[in-house]
CSV table of C-alpha atoms and ligand atoms in Angstrom, one decimal:
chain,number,residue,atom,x,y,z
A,13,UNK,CA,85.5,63.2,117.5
A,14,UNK,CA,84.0,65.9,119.2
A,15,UNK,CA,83.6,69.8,118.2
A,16,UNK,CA,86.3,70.1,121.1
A,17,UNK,CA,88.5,67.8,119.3
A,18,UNK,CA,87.8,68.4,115.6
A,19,UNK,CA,88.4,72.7,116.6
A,20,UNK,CA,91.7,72.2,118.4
A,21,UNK,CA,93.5,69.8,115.8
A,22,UNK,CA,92.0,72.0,113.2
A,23,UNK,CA,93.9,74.7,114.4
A,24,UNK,CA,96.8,72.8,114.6
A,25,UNK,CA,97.1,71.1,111.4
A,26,UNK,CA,94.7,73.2,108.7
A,27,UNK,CA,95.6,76.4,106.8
A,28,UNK,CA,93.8,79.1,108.6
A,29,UNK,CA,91.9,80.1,105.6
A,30,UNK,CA,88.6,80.3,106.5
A,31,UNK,CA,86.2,82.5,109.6
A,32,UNK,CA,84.8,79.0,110.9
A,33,UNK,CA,82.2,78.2,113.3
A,34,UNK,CA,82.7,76.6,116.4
A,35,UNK,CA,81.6,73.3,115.7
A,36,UNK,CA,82.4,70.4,113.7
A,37,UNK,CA,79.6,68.7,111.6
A,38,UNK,CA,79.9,65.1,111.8
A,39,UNK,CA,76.8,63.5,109.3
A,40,UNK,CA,73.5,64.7,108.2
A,41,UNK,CA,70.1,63.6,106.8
A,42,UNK,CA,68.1,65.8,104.4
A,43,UNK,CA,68.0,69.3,105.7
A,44,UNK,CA,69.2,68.2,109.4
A,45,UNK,CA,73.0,67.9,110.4
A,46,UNK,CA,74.5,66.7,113.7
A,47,UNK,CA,77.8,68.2,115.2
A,48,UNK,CA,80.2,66.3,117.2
A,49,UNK,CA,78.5,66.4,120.2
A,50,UNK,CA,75.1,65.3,118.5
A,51,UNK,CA,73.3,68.4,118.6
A,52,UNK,CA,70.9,68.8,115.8
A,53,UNK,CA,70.7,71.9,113.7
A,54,UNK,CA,68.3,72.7,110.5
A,55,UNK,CA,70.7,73.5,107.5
A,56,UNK,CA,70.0,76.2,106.0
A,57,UNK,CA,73.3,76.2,104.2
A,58,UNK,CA,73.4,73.2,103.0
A,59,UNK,CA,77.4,73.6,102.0
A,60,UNK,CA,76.6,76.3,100.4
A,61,UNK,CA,74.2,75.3,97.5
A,62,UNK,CA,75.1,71.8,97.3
A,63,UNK,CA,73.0,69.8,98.6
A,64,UNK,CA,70.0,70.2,97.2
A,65,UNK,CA,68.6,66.7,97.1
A,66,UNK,CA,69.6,67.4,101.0
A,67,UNK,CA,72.2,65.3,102.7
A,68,UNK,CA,73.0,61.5,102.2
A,69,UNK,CA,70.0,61.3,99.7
A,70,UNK,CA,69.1,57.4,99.8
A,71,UNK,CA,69.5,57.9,95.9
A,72,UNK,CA,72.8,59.3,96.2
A,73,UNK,CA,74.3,57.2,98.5
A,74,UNK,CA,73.4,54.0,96.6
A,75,UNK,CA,74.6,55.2,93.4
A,76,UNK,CA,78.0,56.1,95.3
A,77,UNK,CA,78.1,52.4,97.3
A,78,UNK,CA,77.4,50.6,93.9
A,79,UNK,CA,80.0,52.6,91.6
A,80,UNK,CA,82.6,52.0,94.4
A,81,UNK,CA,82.5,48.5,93.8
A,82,UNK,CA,83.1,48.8,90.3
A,83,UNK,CA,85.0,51.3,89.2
A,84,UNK,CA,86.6,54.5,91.0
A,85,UNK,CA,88.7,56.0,88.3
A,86,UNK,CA,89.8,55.1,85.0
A,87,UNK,CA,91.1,58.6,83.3
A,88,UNK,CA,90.0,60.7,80.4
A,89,UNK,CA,92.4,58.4,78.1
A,90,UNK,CA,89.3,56.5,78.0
A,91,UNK,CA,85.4,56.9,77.9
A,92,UNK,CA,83.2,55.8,81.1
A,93,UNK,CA,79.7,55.2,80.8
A,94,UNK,CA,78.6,57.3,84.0
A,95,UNK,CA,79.8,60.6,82.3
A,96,UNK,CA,78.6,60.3,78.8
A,97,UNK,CA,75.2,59.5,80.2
A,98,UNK,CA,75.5,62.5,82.9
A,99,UNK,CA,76.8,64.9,79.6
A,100,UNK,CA,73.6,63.4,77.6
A,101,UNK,CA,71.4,64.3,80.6
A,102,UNK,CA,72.8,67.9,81.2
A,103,UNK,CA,72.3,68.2,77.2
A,104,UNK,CA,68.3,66.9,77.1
A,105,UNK,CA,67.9,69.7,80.1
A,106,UNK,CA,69.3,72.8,79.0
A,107,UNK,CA,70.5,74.5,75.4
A,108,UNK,CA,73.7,72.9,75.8
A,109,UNK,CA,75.4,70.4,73.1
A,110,UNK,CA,78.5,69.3,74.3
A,111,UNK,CA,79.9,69.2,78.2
A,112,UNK,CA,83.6,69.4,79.7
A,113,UNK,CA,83.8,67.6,83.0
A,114,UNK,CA,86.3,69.0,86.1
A,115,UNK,CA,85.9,69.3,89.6
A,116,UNK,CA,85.1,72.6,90.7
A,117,UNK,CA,83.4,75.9,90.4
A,118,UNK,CA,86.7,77.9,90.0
A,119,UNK,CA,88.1,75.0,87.5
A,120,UNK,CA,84.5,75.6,85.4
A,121,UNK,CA,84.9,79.3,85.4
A,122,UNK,CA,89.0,78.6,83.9
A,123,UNK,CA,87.4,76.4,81.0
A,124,UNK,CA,85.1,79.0,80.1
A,125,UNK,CA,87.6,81.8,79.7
A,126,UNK,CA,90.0,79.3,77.6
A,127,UNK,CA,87.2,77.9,75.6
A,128,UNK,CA,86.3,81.7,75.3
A,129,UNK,CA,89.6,83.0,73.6
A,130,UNK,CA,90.5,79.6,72.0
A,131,UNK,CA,86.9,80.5,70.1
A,132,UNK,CA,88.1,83.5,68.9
A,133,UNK,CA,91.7,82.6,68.2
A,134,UNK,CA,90.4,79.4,66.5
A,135,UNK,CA,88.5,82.6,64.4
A,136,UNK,CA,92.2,83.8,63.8
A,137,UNK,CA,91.1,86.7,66.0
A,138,UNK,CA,93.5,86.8,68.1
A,139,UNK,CA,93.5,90.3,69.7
A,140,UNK,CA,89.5,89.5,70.3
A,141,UNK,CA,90.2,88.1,73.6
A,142,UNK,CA,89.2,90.7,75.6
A,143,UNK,CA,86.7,89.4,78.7
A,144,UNK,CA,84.0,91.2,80.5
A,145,UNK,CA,82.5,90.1,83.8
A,146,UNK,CA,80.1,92.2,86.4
A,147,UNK,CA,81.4,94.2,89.4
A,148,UNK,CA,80.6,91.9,92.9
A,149,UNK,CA,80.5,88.8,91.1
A,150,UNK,CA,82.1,85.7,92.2
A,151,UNK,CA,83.3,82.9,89.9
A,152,UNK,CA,86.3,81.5,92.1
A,153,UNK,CA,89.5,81.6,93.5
A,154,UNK,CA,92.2,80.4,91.3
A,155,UNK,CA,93.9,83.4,89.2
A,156,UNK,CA,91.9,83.3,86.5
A,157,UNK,CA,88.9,82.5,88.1
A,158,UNK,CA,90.0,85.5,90.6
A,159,UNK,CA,90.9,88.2,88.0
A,160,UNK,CA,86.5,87.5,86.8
A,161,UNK,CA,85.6,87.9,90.4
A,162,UNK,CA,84.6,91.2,90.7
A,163,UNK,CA,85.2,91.9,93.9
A,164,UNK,CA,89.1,93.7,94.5
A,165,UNK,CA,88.9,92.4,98.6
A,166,UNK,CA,89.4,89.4,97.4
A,167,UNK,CA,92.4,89.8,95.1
A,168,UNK,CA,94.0,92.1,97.4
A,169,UNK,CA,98.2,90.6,97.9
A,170,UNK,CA,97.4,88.2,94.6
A,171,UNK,CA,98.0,90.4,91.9
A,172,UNK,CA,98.9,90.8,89.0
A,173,UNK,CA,95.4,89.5,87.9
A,174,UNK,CA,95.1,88.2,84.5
A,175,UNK,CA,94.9,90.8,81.3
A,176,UNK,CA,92.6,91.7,79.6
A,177,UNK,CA,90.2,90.9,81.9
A,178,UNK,CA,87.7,93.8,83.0
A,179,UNK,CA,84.1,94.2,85.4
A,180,UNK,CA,81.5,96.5,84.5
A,181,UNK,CA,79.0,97.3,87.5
A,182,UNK,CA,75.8,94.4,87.1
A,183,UNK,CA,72.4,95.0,85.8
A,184,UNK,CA,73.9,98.3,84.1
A,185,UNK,CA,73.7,98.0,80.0
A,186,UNK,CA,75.1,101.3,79.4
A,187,UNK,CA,78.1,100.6,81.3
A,188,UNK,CA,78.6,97.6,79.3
A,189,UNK,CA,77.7,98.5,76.5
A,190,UNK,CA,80.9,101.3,76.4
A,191,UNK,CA,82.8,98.5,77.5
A,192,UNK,CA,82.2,95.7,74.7
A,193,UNK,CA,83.2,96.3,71.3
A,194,UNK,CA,84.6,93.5,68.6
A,195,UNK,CA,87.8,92.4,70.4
A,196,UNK,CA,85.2,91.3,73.2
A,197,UNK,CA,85.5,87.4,73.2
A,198,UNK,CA,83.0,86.5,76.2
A,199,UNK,CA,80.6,88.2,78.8
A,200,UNK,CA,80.7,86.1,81.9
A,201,UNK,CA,78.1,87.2,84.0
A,202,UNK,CA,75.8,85.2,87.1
A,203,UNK,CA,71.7,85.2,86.4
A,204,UNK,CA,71.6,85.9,90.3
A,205,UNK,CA,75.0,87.3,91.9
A,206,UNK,CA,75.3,84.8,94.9
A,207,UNK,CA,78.3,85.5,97.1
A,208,UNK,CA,77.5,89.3,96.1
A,209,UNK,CA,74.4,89.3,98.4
A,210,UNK,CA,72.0,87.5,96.3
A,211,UNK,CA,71.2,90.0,93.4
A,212,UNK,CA,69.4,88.6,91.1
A,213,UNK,CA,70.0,89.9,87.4
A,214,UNK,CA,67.2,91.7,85.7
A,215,UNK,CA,65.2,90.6,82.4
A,216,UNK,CA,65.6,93.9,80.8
A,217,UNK,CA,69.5,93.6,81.4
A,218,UNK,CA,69.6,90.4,80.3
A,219,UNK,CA,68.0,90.7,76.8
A,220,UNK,CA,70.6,93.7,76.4
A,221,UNK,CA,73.2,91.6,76.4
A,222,UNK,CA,71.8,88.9,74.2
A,223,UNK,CA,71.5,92.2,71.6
A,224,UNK,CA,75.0,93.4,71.9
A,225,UNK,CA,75.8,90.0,71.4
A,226,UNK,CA,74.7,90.0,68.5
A,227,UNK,CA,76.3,92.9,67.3
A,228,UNK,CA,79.6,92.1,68.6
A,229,UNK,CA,79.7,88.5,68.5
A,230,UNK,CA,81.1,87.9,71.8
A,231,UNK,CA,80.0,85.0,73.9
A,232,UNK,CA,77.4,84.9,76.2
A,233,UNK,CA,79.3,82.7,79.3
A,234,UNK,CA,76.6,82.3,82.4
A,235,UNK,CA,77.8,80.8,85.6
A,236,UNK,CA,75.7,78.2,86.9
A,237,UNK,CA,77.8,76.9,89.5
A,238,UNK,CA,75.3,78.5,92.7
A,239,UNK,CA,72.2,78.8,90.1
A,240,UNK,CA,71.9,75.5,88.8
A,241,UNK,CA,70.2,72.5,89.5
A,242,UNK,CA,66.4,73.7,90.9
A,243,UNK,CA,68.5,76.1,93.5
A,244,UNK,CA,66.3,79.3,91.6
A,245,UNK,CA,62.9,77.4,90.6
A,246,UNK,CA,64.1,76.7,87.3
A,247,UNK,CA,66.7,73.8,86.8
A,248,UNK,CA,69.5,76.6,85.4
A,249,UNK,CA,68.8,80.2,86.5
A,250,UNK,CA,69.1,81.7,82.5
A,251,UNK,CA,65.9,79.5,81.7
A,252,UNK,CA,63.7,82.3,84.0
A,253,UNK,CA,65.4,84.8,81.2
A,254,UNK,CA,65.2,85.1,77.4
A,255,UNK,CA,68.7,84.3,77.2
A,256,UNK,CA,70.2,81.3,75.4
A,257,UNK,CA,74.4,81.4,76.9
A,258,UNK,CA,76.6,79.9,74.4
A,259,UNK,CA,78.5,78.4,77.7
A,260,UNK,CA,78.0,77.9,80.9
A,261,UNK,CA,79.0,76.5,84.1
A,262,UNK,CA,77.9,74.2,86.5
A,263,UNK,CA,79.7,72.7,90.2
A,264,UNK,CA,78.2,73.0,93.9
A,265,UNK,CA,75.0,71.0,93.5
A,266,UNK,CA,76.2,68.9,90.4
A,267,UNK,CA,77.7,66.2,92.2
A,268,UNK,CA,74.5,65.5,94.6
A,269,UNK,CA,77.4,66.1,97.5
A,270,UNK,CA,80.6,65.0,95.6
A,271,UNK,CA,83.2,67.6,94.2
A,272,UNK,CA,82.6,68.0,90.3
A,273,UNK,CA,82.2,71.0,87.9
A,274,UNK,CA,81.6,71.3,83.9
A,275,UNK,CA,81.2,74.0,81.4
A,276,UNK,CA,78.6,73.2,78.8
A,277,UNK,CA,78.4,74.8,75.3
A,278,UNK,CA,76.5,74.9,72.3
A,279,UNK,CA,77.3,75.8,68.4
A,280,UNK,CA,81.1,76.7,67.4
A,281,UNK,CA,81.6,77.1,71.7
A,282,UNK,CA,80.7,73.6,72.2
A,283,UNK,CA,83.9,72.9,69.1
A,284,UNK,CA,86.0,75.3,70.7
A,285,UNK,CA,88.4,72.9,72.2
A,286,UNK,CA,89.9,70.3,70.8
A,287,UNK,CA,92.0,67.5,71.9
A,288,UNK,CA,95.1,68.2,74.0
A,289,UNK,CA,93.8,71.9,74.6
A,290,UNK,CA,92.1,71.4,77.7
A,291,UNK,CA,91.8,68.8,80.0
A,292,UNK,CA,91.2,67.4,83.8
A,293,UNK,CA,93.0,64.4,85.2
A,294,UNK,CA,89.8,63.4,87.7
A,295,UNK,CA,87.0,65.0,85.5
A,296,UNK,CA,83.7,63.4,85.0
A,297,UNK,CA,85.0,60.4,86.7
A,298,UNK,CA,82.5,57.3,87.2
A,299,UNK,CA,81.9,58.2,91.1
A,300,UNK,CA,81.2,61.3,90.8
A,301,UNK,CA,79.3,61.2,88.0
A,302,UNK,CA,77.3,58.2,89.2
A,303,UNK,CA,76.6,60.5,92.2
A,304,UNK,CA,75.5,63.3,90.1
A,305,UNK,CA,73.2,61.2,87.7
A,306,UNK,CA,71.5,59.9,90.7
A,307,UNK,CA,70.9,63.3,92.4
A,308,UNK,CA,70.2,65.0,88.8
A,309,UNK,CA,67.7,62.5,88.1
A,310,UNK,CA,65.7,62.7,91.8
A,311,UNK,CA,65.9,66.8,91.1
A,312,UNK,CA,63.7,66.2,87.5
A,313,UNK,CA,61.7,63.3,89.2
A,314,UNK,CA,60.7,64.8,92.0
A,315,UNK,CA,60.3,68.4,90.3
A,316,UNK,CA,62.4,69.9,92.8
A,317,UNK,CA,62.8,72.8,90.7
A,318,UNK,CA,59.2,73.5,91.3
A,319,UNK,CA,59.2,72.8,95.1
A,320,UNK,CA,62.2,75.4,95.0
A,321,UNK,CA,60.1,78.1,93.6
A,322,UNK,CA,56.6,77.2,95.9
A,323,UNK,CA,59.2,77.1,98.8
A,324,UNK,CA,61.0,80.2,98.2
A,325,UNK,CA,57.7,82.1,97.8
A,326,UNK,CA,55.9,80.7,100.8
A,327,UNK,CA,59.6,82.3,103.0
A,328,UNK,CA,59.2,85.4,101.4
A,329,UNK,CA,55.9,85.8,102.1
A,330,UNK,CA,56.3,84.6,105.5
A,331,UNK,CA,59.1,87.0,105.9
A,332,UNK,CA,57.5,89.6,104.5
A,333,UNK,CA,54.9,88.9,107.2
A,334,UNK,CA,57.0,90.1,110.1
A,335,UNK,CA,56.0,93.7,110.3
A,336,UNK,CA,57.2,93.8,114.0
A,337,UNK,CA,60.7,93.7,112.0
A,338,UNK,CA,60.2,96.6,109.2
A,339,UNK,CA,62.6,99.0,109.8
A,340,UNK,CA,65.3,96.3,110.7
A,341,UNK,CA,64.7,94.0,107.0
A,342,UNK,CA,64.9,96.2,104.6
A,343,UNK,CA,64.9,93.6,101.6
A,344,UNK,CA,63.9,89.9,100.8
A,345,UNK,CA,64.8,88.9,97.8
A,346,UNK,CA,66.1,85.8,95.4
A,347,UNK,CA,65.0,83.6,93.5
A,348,UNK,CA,63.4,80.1,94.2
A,349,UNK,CA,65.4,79.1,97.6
A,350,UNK,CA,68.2,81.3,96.8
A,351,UNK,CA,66.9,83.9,99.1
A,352,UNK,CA,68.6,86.7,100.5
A,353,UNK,CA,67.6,88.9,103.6
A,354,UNK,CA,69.0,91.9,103.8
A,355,UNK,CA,69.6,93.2,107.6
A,356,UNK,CA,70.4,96.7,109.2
A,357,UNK,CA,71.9,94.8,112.6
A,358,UNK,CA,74.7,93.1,112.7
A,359,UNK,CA,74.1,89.8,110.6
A,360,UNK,CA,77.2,88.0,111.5
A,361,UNK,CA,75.3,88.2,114.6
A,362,UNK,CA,72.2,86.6,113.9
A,363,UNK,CA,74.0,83.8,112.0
A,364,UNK,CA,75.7,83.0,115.1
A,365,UNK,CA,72.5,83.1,117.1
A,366,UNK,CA,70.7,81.3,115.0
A,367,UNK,CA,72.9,78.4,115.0
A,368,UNK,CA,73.3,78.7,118.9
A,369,UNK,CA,69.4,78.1,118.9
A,370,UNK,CA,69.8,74.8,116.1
A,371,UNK,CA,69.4,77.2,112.3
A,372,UNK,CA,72.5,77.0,110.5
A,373,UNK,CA,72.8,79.9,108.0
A,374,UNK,CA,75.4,82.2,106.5
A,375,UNK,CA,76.1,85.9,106.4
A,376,UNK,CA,77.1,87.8,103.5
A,377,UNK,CA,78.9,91.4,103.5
A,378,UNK,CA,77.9,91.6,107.2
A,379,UNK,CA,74.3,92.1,106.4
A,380,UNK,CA,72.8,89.7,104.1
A,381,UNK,CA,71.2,86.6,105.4
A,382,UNK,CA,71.6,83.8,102.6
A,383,UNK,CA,68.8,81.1,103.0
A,384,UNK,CA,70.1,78.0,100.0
A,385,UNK,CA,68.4,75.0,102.1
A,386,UNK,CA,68.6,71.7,100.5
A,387,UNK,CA,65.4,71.6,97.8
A,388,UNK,CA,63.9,68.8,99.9
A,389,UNK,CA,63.8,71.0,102.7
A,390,UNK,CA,59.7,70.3,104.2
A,391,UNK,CA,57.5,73.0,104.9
A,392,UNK,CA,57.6,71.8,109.1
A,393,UNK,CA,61.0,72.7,108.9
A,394,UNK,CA,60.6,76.0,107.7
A,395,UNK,CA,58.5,77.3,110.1
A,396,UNK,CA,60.6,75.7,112.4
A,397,UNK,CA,63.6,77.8,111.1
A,398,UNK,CA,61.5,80.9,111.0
A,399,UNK,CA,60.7,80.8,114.4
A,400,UNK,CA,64.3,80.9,115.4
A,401,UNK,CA,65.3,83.5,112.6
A,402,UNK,CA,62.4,85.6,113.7
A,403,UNK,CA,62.7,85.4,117.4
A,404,UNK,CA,66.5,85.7,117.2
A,405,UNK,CA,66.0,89.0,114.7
A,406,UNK,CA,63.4,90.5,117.9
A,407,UNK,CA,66.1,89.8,119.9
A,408,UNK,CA,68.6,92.4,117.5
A,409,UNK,CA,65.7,94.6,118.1
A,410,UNK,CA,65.8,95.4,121.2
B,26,PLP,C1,81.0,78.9,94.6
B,26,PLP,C2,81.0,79.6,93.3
B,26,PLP,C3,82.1,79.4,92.5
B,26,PLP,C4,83.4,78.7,92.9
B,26,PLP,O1,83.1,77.4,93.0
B,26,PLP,P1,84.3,76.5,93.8
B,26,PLP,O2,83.8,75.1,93.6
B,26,PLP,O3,84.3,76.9,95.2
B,26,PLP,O4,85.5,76.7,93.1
B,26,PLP,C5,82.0,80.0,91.2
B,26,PLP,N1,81.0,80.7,90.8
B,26,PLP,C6,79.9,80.9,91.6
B,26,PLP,C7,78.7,81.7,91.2
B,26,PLP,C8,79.9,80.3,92.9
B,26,PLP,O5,78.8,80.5,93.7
């Protein structure tokens, strides 16, 4: 089908609930997709921090073609081999000890805040279910995943949110500190706020709240879900901090392409629920977790982590470069290649020029350039990428 086609029964037939581009993206390879009328583009979105093996990884794909002979689905009634190696792979990587398979970002962020007051209640604390997340996060769009989203345009017409539930501007201890006290169950907070313009959360922040934590005994909930998997240098963004979470939560990249979350825990959190108190129908299910072992294992094999960070640096210094444009960037920042340029023109703008001259990438706030490109992404099509952004940002210029 062409873009034509895709657009108009699109319109027709889907919920209008995304700004969409013109075009419909019919396959892709690595960093590279094809619309529906085969022109190429460099992806510099990469569905928004999934695909960081890049698209259709060869690994990937023959993971997915052999488990689909075998066995789709089989339910959580019973154990399948795919997820308890995937949970014993997530655990070997990170300070976790135990992992709850779903299928999505917002359904990670709702396991967290039940595991969070069932911890406490389990405590027989049960007025210590108080929550505290960080204004301009994001951590989803189902209610309860909403309410932590701190960020009121997008709960506007939804409410009531959920109670109990409260944001406390990001990076500021003070502000949280006069917010937590002992009927705080959980902090929920991003390492780097993503959909928030790509902040990245400071060290000195960070070790605060490890202290109030342990003062208060709340705990220490760190969403994953844009962070993890190599996207920040590091295969989960907390390991650049001193900050062990006692949860956190993992989707976009997990599934090397396929839709799959999971919260991971450690001490009495990873305890916290117990059977018949949570559950998924489709989660950790031996597809997608034979997707995500195969794309987890090419991200530790092939260091991608690592090719993240020397990639992110070598854009930032590139960008920083452009002093034609000072005056019109007024900020690079990120982490590994979760980069975010901030723009005084219009950035919707450049996003749309940019992908009318073959560079797919996405605007936040109207005037933050988000760069996420899959991991793999080679240096050749960097510079190819920073030609366009740059000669489309000279064009803003003018
Ligand atoms: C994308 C995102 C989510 C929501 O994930 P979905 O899979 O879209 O529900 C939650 N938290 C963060 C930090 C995200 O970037």
């Amino acid at each position: 089908m062409d873009n034509q086609g895709m657009i108009a029964m699109g319109q027709d037939y889907v919920m209008n609930t995304y700004g969409r581009c013109p075009m419909g993206i019919a396959r892709g390879r690595g960093a590279k997709v094809w619309d529906g009328d085969g022109t190429v583009y460099l992806d510099f979105v990469a569905g928004i921090a999934v695909n960081n093996v890049g698209h259709c990884h060869p690994a990937v794909v023959k993971a997915i073609r052999e488990q689909a002979e075998i066995l789709l689905h089989c339910s959580n009634l019973y154990w399948n081999e795919n997820q308890v190696k995937l949970a014993k792979e997530i655990v070997a990587n990170s300070c976790a000890e135990k992992v709850f398979f779903c299928n999505s970002g917002a359904e990670a962020t709702e396991g967290a805040l039940k595991l969070a007051r069932r911890w406490a209640s389990r405590q027989g604390k049960t007025a210590k279910n108080r929550i505290i997340t960080a204004a301009n996060s994001f951590h989803g769009r189902t209610l309860g995943a909403l309410t932590a989203t701190g960020q009121t345009k997008y709960q506007a017409g939804f409410g009531p949110m959920l109670p109990e539930l409260i944001h406390v501007p990001y990076n500021d201890l003070p502000a949280l500190a006069a917010a937590v006290d002992e009927n705080t169950c959980a902090v929920l907070l991003e390492t780097v706020q993503g959909e928030g313009g790509v902040l990245p959360g400071e060290p000195a922040y960070f070790a605060g709240v490890v202290a109030l934590r342990e003062k208060f005994n709340f705990l220490l909930m760190i969403d994953e879900v844009q962070t993890g998997f190599g996207r920040t240098g590091k295969l989960f963004g907390y390991q650049h901090l001193d900050v062990t979470p006692d949860v956190f939560t993992m989707a976009k990249a997990l599934g090397g392409g396929l839709p799959m979350g999971a919260l991971a825990a450690r001490g009495a959190a990873a305890t916290a629920l117990q059977p018949g108190e949570h559950a998924a129908t489709f989660g950790g299910g031996p597809l997608v977790a034979a997707a995500a072992l195969a794309s987890l294992s090419v991200i530790l094999r092939e260091d991608l982590p690592a090719a993240a960070e020397q990639k992110g640096r070598y854009i930032k210094e590139r960008v920083g470069g452009w002093t034609e444009l000072a005056g019109l960037i007024t900020d690079v920042r990120g982490q590994g290649l979760m980069l975010g340029i901030e723009v005084t023109c219009d950035g919707n703008k450049v996003a749309e020029e940019c992908r009318q001259k073959g560079l797919l990438i996405n605007c936040i706030h109207g005037q933050v350039l988000r760069l996420v490109p899959p991991l793999v992404v080679t240096e050749a099509e960097i510079d190819q990428a920073l030609g366009v952004l740059r000669e489309v940002l000279a064009g803003c210029r003018r």
